[in-house]
Structures are given as structure tokens and as C-alpha cells.
Amino acid sequence: MASTSLLKTSPVLDKSEWVRGQSLRQTSTAIVRCKPVAFSALNVRASSYIDELVKTANIVPGIKVDKGLVPLAGSNNESWCQGLDGLATRSAAYYEQGARFAKWRTVVSIPNGPSALAVKEAAWGLARYAAISQDNGLVPIVEPEILLDGEHGIERTFEVAQKVWTEVFFYLAENNVTFEGILLKPSMVTPGAECKERATPAQVADYTLKLLQRRIPPAVPGIMFLSGGQSEVEATLNLNAMNQSPNPWHVSFSYARALQNTCLKTWGGQPENVKAAQEALLTRAKANSLAQLGKYTGEGESEEAKKGMFVKGYVY
């Protein structure tokens, strides 16, 4: 099964307009997930529902193209992300269905090393995926997630992230990926979830921006952070802290749990709760929209939004 995401951006570019070296600097504001699409639907035109969203709401559809994490042989109980086999054919079909961006998530675990093998495998897979996506007219979202698992401090996260991002951008360049035509979806630099010494938003911003400045070319148009198990408020405060001064990139968000948690708990599957759940989602969307402008204050947040969402060994 392949899950679909919808990214609200500026107008869609026709495939004929895509050329290597062209700047695709487009501002992202929100992500909405819709129901999974069966693999057999690849040969079918995009649904009228998707067509209508594109026409009336200026929402650009995209799709998660990796096939999940599996054990990496020869490593320290680490994983690698599968899905490169047949990706070119699938990507071409997704484009014909109306997709204009793709997503591939791989992870690195600090408690398990990380081993040089795991880091190289993660970076190479992301680079091949990105090159294949661009060859088929899709903008790749490159997602090298550093898992929150562990008792390590923020300095250790910074050290590992430097190595991972170095490898990722080395192999992106080796595969002739156009940096102007990607979006980076990384983890923020935070302590491990089980570390007793917590970091303030100012500290997270300082380490994360330092890492971006050392490793990310300014040609990359957007940095769309994942939340990775932070609480809704924590993820928003950290994003806000990073936007207190101008950056070479658009520094924004691509959250799942940090947008959806309170919304889903409010809804609880009950029809009578739909309106309240929608309002909860809108509250989070507005908060993060302000944060990517550096204008979020944190006032009036619910206790639910302040609860941590870390899950050890989290998979999806």
C-alpha cells in the first residue's frame, strides 16, 4: 500500500517545464494525509477528488514512495529503507496520476552506533531516490531522521547529525541531484528522549541552525522539520526559535504527530466530535504557521498539546 500526502504550495509545474538547474523555490505551509491508495491503482488516472483539490484549493498531491525499514545485515541491529527496485516505473506512473512531489524516510539510531555502514546506506538510498524522483518530474522530500531514542545529550546528536548530513549531501551531489529541486525534512538537534538534561528552545535553535549552516547548501529552498516525538508545543516553540532571524532557507515544518495528536484524541472516531477536532487541527496549523514566521508566543495552549509523544522504536 502506498500512502498519499497533500502539500499546499504554489502552482504546479508541468513536467515539460522541469529542467536540471531550474529553481523550484516554493513555500510549503501544511501537509494533510489522505487514505492509502492501492498499488493496483497506479495505472488509473487520479481520482476526481484529487483533481478537484488541485483545481479549487491549490493543493498539490504527492506520495510516499519508500517501502519501509528492514534489518540491515552486518550492522549493529540497525535498519535500511527499501523501495528502490522499480521506483522509476512507479514514479512515472505517480506523475501521470497527478503527483508532483515524493517522500522517502530513512532513520539513523544513535544508541546503535550509528555504524558507518548504516549511515552510508541511509545516505545512498536517499540520493538514489532523489535522483529518480527528479528524473520523473517529482520534487523529492529528503528525510534523514535521527531517532530520538537514547539517553545521549544534545552534543552527541549534533555530532551524529553532522556525519549523517555530510554523507547525504555528498551522495546527492554524486547522483547529480539538483539541490534547488529538493526539500529537506530533517530532525531538529535535540537531546535523546531519555536524557535527563533537557534543552531550551534557544539551545535547540542554536545547535540546529549551526548544523544547517555547516552542512546545507543555500541552494536548497526549504527545510521542513519533522517533529519526531516532541510534544506539539515543544516542536512549535523550537521552530519559532529558529525563525527569530533571517535564514538562507525557508525554515518550516512537516509534522505528523505534532499536528495531529490533539486533533485525533479530540475526534476519537465519534461523528459528534468532528467540528471540535477540526478546530484543534486548525489551532495547531495556525500556531506552526506563526512559528515559521517567528511570531508564535505559546499563549493559550492546552495541557494535551504540551504532552510528549516519544515512542521508543517508533515505526509507521
Short mmCIF file of N, CA and C in Angstrom, two decimals, residues 17 26 44 53 77 127 132 143-144 173 192 197 205 218 224 231 236 243-244 246 263 266 269 278 296 303:
data_model
loop_
_atom_site.label_atom_id
_atom_site.label_comp_id
_atom_site.label_asym_id
_atom_site.label_seq_id
_atom_site.Cartn_x
_atom_site.Cartn_y
_atom_site.Cartn_z
N GLU A 17 8.21 21.61 -18.00
CA GLU A 17 8.91 22.78 -17.50
C GLU A 17 10.09 22.42 -16.61
N GLN A 26 9.69 27.08 -3.65
CA GLN A 26 8.27 27.19 -3.38
C GLN A 26 8.03 27.06 -1.89
N VAL A 44 -4.33 3.80 -13.08
CA VAL A 44 -5.61 4.50 -13.17
C VAL A 44 -5.37 5.99 -13.00
N LEU A 53 -9.32 18.95 -5.68
CA LEU A 53 -8.47 19.63 -4.69
C LEU A 53 -7.43 20.52 -5.38
N ASN A 77 22.40 -4.09 14.68
CA ASN A 77 20.95 -4.12 14.87
C ASN A 77 20.30 -2.84 14.33
N ALA A 127 19.78 9.46 -1.79
CA ALA A 127 20.30 10.09 -3.00
C ALA A 127 19.75 9.43 -4.27
N ILE A 132 16.07 9.66 -8.95
CA ILE A 132 15.00 9.01 -9.70
C ILE A 132 13.74 9.87 -9.71
N GLU A 143 14.39 12.83 3.64
CA GLU A 143 14.12 12.75 5.09
C GLU A 143 15.11 11.82 5.80
N PRO A 144 16.25 12.35 6.27
CA PRO A 144 17.17 11.56 7.09
C PRO A 144 16.86 11.78 8.57
N ALA A 173 25.05 14.92 -4.37
CA ALA A 173 25.89 15.52 -5.41
C ALA A 173 26.42 14.45 -6.36
N GLY A 192 18.60 13.14 23.44
CA GLY A 192 17.81 11.93 23.38
C GLY A 192 16.59 12.03 24.28
N GLU A 197 18.99 15.80 31.01
CA GLU A 197 19.25 17.22 30.80
C GLU A 197 18.52 17.70 29.55
N ALA A 205 17.50 25.65 18.82
CA ALA A 205 17.67 26.51 17.65
C ALA A 205 19.13 26.76 17.35
N PRO A 218 22.90 26.74 0.56
CA PRO A 218 21.80 27.70 0.49
C PRO A 218 20.93 27.51 -0.75
N MET A 224 12.05 21.53 6.02
CA MET A 224 10.74 21.22 6.59
C MET A 224 10.92 20.20 7.72
N SER A 231 6.58 17.00 21.92
CA SER A 231 5.20 17.42 22.15
C SER A 231 4.82 18.45 21.10
N THR A 236 6.65 23.32 18.19
CA THR A 236 6.32 24.66 17.71
C THR A 236 7.25 25.70 18.30
N ASN A 243 13.38 30.83 13.86
CA ASN A 243 12.98 31.86 12.92
C ASN A 243 13.00 33.26 13.53
N GLN A 244 13.85 33.46 14.51
CA GLN A 244 13.97 34.77 15.13
C GLN A 244 14.91 35.70 14.34
N PRO A 246 16.73 36.06 10.04
CA PRO A 246 16.65 35.52 8.68
C PRO A 246 17.57 34.32 8.47
N CYS A 263 -5.80 16.65 17.77
CA CYS A 263 -6.93 16.52 16.84
C CYS A 263 -7.53 15.11 16.89
N THR A 266 -9.17 14.33 20.22
CA THR A 266 -10.44 15.06 20.34
C THR A 266 -11.53 14.38 19.53
N GLY A 269 -12.94 9.15 16.82
CA GLY A 269 -13.78 8.34 15.95
C GLY A 269 -15.27 8.63 16.05
N GLN A 278 -11.61 19.39 14.17
CA GLN A 278 -11.16 20.30 13.11
C GLN A 278 -10.61 21.59 13.69
N TYR A 296 5.26 33.10 16.99
CA TYR A 296 4.47 32.28 17.92
C TYR A 296 4.82 32.64 19.36
N GLU A 303 -3.19 21.64 27.85
CA GLU A 303 -2.28 20.71 28.51
C GLU A 303 -1.97 19.51 27.62
#
